[in-house]
Tab-separated table of C-alpha atoms and ligand atoms in Angstrom:
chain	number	residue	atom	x	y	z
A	1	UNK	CA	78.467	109.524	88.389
A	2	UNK	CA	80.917	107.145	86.482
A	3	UNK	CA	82.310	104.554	89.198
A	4	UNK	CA	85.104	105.356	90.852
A	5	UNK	CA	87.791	103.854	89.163
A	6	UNK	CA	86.779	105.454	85.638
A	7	UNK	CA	87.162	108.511	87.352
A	8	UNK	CA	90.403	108.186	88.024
A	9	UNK	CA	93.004	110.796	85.719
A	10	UNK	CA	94.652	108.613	83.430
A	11	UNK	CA	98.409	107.295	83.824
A	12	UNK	CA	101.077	109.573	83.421
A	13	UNK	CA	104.311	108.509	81.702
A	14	UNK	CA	106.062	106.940	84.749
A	15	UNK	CA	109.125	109.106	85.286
A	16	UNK	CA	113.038	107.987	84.260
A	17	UNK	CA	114.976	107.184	86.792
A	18	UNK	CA	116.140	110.107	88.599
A	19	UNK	CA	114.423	112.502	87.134
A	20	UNK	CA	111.754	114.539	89.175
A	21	UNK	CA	108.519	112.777	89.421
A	22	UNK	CA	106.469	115.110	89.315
A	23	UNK	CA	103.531	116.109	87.384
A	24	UNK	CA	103.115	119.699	86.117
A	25	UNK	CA	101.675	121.918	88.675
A	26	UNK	CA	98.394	123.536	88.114
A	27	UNK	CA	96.630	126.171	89.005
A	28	UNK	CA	95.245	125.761	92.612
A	29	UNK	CA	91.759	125.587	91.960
A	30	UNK	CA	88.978	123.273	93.106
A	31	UNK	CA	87.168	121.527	90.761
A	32	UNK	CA	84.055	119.285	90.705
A	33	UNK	CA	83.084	115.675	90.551
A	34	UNK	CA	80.226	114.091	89.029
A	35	UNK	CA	77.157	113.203	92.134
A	36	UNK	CA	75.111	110.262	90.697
A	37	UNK	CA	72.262	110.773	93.342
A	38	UNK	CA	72.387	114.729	94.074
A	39	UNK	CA	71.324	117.699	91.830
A	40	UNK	CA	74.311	119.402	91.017
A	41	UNK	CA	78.609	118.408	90.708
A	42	UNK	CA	80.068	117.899	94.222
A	43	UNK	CA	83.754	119.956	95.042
A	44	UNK	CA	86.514	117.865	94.597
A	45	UNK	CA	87.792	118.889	98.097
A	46	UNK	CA	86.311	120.734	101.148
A	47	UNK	CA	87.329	122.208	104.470
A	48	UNK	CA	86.024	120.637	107.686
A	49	UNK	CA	84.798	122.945	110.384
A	50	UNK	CA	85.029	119.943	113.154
A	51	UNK	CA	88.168	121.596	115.496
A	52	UNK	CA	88.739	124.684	113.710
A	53	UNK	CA	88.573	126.699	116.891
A	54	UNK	CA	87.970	123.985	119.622
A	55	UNK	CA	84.940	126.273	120.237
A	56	UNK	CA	86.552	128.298	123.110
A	57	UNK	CA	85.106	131.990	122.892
A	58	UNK	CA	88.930	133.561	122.253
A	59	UNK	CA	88.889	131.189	119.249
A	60	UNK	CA	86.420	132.480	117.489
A	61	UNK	CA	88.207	135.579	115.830
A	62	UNK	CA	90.805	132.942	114.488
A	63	UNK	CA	87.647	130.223	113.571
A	64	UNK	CA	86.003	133.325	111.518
A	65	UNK	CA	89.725	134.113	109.633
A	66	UNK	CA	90.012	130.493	108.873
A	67	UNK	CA	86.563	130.044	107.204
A	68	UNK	CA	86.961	133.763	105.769
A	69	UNK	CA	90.497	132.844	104.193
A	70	UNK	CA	88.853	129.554	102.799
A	71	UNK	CA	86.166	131.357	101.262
A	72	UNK	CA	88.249	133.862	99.653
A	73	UNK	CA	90.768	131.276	98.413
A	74	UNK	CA	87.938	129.161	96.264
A	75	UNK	CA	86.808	127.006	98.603
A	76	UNK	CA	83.079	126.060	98.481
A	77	UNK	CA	82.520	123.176	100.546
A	78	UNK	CA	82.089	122.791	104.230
A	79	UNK	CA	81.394	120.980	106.155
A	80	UNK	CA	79.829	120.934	109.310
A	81	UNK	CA	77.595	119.461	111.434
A	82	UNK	CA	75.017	119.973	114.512
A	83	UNK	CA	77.077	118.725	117.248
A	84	UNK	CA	80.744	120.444	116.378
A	85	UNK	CA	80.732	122.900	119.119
A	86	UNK	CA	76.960	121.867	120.138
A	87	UNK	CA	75.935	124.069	117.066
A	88	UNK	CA	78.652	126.768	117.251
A	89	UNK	CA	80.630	125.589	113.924
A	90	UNK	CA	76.842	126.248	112.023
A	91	UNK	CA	76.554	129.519	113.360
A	92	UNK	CA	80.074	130.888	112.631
A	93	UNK	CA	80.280	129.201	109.091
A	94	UNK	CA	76.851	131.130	108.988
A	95	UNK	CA	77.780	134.323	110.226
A	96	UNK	CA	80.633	134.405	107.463
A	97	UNK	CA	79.300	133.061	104.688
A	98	UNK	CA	76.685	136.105	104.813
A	99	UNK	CA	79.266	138.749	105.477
A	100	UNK	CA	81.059	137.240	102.309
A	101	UNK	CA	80.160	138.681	99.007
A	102	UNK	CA	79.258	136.104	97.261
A	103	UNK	CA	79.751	133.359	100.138
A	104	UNK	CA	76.345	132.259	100.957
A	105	UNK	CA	75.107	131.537	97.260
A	106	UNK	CA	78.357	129.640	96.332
A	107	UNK	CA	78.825	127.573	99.009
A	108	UNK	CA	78.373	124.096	99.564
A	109	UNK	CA	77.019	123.079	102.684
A	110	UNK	CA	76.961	119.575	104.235
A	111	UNK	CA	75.914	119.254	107.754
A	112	UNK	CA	74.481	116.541	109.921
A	113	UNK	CA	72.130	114.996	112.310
A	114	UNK	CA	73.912	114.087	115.330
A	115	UNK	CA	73.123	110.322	115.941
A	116	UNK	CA	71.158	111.237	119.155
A	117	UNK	CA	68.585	112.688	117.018
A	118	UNK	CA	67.399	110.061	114.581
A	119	UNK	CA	63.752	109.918	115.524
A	120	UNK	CA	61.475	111.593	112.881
A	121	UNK	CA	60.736	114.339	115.173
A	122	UNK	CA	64.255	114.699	116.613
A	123	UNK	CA	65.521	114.946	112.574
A	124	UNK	CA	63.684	117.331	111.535
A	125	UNK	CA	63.719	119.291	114.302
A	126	UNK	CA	67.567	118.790	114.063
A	127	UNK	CA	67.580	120.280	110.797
A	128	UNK	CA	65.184	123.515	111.533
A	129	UNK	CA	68.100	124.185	114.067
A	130	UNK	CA	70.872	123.692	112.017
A	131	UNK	CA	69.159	125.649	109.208
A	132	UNK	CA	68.513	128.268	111.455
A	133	UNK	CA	71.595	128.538	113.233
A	134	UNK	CA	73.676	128.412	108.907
A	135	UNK	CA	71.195	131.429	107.811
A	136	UNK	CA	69.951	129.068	104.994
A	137	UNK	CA	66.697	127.758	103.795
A	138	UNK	CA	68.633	124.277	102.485
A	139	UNK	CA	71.399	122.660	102.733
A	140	UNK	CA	73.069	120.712	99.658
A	141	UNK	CA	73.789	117.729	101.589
A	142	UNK	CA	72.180	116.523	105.136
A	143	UNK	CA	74.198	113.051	106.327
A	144	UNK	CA	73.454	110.980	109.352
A	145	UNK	CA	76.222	111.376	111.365
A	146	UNK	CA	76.878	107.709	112.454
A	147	UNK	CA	73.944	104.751	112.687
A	148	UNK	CA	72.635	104.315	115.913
A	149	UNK	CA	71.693	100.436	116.305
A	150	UNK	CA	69.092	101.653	119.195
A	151	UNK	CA	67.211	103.488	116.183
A	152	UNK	CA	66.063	101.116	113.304
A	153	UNK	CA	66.999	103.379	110.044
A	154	UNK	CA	63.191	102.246	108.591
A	155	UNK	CA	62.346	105.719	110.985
A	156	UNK	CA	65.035	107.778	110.431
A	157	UNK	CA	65.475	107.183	106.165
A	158	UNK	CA	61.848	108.425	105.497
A	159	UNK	CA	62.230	111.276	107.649
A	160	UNK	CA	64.764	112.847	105.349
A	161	UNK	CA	63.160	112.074	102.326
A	162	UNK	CA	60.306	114.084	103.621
A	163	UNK	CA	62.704	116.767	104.428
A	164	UNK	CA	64.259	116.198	100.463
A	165	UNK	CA	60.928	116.080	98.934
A	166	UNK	CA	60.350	119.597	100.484
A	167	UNK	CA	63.389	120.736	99.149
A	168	UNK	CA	65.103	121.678	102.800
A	169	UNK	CA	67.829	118.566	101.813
A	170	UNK	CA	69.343	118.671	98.108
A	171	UNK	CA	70.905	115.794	98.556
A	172	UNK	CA	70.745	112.784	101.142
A	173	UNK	CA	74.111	111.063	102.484
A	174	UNK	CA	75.280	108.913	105.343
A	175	UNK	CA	78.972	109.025	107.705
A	176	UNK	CA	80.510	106.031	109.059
A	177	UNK	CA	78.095	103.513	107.431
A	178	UNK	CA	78.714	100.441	107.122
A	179	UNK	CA	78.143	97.595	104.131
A	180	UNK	CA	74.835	96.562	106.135
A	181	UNK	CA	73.499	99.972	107.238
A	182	UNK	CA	73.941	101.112	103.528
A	183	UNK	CA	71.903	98.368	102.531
A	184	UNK	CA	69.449	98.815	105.132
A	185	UNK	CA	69.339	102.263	104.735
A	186	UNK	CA	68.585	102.572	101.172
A	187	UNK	CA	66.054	100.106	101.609
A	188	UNK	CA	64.132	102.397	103.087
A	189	UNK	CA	64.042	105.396	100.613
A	190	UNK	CA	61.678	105.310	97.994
A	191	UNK	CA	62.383	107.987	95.091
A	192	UNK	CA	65.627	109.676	97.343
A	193	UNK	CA	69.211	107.495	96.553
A	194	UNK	CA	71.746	108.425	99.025
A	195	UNK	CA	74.214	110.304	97.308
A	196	UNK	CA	77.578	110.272	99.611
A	197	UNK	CA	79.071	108.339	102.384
A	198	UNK	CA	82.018	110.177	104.633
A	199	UNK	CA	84.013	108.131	106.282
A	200	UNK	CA	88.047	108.283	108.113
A	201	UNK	CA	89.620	108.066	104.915
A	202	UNK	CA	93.457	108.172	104.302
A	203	UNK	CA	96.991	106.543	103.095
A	204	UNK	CA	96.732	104.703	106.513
A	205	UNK	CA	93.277	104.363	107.499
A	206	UNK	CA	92.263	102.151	104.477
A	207	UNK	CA	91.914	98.815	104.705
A	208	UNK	CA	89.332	98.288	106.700
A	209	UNK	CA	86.724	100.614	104.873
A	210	UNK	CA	87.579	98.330	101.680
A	211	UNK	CA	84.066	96.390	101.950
A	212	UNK	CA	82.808	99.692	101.975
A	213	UNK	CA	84.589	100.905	99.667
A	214	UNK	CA	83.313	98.453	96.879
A	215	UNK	CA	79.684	99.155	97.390
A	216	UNK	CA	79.733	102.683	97.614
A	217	UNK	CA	81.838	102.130	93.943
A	218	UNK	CA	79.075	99.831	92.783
A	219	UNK	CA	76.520	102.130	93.812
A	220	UNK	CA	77.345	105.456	92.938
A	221	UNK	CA	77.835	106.379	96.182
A	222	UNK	CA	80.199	108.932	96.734
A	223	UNK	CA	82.971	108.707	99.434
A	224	UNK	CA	83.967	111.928	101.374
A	225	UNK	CA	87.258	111.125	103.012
A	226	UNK	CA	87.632	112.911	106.742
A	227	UNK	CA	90.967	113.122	108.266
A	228	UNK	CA	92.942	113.009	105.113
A	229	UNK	CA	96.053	114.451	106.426
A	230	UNK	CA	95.928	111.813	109.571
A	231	UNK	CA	95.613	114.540	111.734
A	232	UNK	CA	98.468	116.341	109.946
A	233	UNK	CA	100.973	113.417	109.967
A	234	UNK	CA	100.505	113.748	106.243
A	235	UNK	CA	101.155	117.008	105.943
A	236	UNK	CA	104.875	116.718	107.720
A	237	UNK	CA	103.446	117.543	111.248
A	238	UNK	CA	105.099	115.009	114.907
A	239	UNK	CA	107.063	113.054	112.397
A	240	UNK	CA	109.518	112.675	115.687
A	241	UNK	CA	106.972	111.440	117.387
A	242	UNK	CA	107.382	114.409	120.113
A	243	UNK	CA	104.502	116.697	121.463
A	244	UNK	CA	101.609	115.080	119.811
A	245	UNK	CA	98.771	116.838	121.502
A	246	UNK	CA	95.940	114.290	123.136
A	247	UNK	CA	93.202	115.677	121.218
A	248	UNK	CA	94.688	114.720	118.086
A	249	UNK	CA	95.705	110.945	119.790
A	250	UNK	CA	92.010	111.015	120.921
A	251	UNK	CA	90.448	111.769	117.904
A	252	UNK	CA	93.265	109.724	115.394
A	253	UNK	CA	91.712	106.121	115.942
A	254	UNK	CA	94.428	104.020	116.384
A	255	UNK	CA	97.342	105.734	114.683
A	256	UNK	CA	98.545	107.051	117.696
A	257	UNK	CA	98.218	104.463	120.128
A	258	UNK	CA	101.671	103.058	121.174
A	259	UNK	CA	101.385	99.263	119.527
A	260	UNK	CA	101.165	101.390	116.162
A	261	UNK	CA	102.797	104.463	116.574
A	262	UNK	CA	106.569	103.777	115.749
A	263	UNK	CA	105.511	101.670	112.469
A	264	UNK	CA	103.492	104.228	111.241
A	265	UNK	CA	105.804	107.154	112.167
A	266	UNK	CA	108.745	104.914	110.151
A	267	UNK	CA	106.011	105.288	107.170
A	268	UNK	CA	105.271	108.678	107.467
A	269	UNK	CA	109.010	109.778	107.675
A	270	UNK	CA	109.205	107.800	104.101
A	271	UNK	CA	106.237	108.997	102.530
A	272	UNK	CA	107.608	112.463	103.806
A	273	UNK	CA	111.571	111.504	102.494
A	274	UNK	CA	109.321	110.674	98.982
A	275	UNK	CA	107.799	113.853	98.758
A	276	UNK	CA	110.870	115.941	99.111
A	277	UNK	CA	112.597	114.071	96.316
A	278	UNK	CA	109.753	114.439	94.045
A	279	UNK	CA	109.392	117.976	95.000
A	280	UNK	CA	106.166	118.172	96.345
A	281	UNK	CA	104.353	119.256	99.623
A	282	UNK	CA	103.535	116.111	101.258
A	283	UNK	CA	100.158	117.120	101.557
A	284	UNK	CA	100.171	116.588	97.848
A	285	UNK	CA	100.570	113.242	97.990
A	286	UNK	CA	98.080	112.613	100.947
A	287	UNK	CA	95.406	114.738	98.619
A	288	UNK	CA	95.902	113.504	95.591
A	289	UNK	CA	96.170	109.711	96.625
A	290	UNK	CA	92.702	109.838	97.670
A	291	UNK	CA	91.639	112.015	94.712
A	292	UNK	CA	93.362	109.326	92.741
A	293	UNK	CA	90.495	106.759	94.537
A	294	UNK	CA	87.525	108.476	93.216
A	295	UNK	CA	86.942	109.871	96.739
A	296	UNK	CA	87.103	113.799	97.557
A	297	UNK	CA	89.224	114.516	100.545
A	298	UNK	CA	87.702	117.328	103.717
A	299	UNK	CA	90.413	118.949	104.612
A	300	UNK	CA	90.726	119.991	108.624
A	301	UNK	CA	92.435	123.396	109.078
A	302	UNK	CA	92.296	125.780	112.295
A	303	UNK	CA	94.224	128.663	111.042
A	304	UNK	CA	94.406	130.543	107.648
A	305	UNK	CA	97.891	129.497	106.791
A	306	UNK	CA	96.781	125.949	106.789
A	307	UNK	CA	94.130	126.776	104.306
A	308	UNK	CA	96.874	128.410	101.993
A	309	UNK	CA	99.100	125.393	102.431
A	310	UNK	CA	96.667	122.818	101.469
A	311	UNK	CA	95.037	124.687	98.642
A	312	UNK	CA	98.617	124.982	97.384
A	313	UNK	CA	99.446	121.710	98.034
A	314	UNK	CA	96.121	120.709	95.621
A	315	UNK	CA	97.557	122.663	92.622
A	316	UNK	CA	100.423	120.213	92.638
A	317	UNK	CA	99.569	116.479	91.492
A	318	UNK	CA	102.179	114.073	91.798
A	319	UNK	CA	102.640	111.675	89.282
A	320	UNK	CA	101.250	108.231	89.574
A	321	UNK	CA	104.330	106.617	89.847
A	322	UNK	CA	104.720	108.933	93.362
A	323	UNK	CA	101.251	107.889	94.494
A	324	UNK	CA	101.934	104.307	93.468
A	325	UNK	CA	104.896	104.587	95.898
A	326	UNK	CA	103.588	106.659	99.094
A	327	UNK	CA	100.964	104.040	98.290
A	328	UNK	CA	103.408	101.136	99.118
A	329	UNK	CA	104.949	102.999	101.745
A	330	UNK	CA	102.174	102.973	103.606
A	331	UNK	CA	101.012	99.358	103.403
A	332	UNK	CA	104.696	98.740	104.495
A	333	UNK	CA	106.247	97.730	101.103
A	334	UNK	CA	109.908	98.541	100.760
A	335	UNK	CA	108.910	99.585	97.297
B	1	NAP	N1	81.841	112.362	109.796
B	1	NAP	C1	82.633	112.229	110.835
B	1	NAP	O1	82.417	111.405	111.743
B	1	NAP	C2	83.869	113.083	110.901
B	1	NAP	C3	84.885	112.769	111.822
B	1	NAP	C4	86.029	113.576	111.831
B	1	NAP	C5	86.124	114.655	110.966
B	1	NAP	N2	85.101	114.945	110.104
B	1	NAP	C6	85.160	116.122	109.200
B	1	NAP	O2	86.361	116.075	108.454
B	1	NAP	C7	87.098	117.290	108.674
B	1	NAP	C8	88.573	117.015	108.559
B	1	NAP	O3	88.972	116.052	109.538
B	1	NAP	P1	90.328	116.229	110.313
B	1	NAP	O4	90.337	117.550	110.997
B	1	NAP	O5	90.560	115.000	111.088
B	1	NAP	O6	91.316	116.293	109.028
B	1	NAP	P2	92.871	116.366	108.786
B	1	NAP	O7	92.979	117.233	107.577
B	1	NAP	O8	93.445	114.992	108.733
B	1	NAP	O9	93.504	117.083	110.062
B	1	NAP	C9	93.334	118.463	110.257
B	1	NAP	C10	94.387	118.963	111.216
B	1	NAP	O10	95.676	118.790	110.642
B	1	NAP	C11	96.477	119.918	110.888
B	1	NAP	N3	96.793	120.542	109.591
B	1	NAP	C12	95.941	120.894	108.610
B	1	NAP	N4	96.608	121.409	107.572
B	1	NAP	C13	97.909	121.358	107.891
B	1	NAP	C14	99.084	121.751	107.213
B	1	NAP	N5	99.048	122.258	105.988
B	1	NAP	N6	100.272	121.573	107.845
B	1	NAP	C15	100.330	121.023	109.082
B	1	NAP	N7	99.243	120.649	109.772
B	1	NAP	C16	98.033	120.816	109.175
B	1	NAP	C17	95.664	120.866	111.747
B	1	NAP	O11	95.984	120.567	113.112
B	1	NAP	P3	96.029	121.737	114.228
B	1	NAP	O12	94.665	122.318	114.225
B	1	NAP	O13	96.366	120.993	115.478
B	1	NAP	O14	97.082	122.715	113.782
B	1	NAP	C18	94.254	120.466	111.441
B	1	NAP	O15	93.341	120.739	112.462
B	1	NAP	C19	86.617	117.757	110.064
B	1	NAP	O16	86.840	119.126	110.273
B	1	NAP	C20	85.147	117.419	109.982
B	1	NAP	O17	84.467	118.417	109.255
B	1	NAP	C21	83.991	114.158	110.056
């Protein structure tokens, strides 16, 4: 993989002054992105199966559309993992992809070891389940789902490259290191590099993954941005600041908490006034900013519309001048 920043599309022609800034649209299809340490080109943007049917049983029919619609659209990443739903997001992505024709074989699967389970035994045993539970004899990527400081990763690292070297895990990656845990972690890998690192990822939860950031540029690493659309703030969604559920204040780190809330609804409201002038869907701008980072953005969706809305909302790249903008907007700048 190039670094990041050579990845990015080059400039377009900034746009005169009052005319539409905005890039031709193109076709909505996913593409790929180089993977330095893995075997084959990573998606350039996936669809998280964390919430998609908060797991109650009278979900599940709308859960199964979701992923269905997603597979039929061109998606081919998902993402997953062994504690969303205490294994039930596996099983229905599972159960899908083998009624899909064509699903199964296409797909790219991520999922991960919960960070209860990062003993040897406990990781591979994780894995057998998670395996079992998908339908699949591999996986293409197999992350740690956050360090556990209880667990020294000296254990945990050369239990997946035993799982890699027998070909159960394509590729090796990490979520919610840190700089040191990075280090540490790839200390302990002999022939295996780790390939990604996923981490909360969007136009305003940056700055403090910027340390992060640089080494995962420096070292290939590529970063899979969760909660791209903040929840779907930036996708147009409680802009009046009414009716945000608590689940999505729980799980939204701080940009729901009241000492934050009203500056970054002002933002959001801008970066939202931005995209209707330059005539895109906000998401747009959300996507492409951090596509426009060298990162690849997992999209959260929990009913098929969504799915249409943000694949549609990929086919249209704003120009860099918009980015450059939402960009300031949401540092603050009165740019
Ligand atoms: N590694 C980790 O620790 C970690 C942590 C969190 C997430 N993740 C992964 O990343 C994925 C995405 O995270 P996320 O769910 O926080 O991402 P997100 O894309 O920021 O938020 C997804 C939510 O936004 C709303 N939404 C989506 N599309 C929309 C649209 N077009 N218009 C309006 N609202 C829209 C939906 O809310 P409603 O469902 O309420 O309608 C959806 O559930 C997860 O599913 C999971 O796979 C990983």
């Amino acid at each position: 993989m190039t670094p990041a920043a050579s990845r990015r599309p080059p400039a377009r022609t900034r746009p005169k002054k009052g005319a539409r800034a905005t890039a031709p649209s193109g076709p909505a299809t996913i593409g790929s992105v180089p993977l330095a340490h893995g075997p084959r080109p990573h998606p350039s943007l996936g669809v998280g199966l964390w919430g998609l049917g908060r797991w109650r049983p009278e979900d599940e029919a709308r859960t199964k559309a979701t992923i269905g619609r997603a597979v039929e659209a061109g998606f081919r990443w998902f993402d997953t993992a062994e504690v969303y739903g205490a294994g039930r997001s596996e099983r229905v992505l599972g159960d899908v992809l083998a009624r899909t024709a064509g699903g199964a074989s296409q797909a790219y699967v991520v999922t991960k070891v919960s960070w209860e389970h990062l003993r040897p035994s406990q990781v591979r045993a994780s894995l057998v389940n998670s395996l079992e539970r998908l339908g699949r004899t591999s996986v293409d990527e197999y992350l740690i789902h956050a360090p556990d400081d209880r667990v020294p990763l000296s254990e945990t690292m050369p239990a997946l490259e035993a799982l890699w070297k027998e070909g159960r895990i394509r590729t090796i990656g990490v979520s919610n290191f840190g700089v040191e845990e990075l280090e540490e972690a790839a200390k302990h890998l002999s022939e295996a590099r780790i390939a990604v690192n996923q981490l909360r990822y969007n136009l305003f939860d940056r700055d403090e993954t910027e340390p992060v950031q640089e080494y995962c540029r420096k070292n290939q690493i590529l970063i899979e941005a969760y909660s791209p659309l903040a929840r779907g703030l930036l996708a147009g969604r409680y802009l009046d600041g009414k009716r945000i559920p608590a689940e999505v204040k729980r799980f939204a780190h701080r940009l729901f908490e009241p000492d934050r809330l009203p500056t970054i609804l002002e933002r959001a409201r801008r970066i939202h006034e931005l995209a209707e002038e330059a005539k895109v869907p906000p998401a747009s701008i959300a996507l492409h900013w951090i596509e426009s980072r060298g990162a690849v953005p997992i999209v959260g969706a929990s009913r098929p519309e969504q799915i249409d809305a943000n694949l549609a909302a990929w086919g249209v790249r704003p120009s860099e001048a918009v980015l450059a903008q939402a960009d300031a907007l949401a540092r603050g700048d009165r740019a």
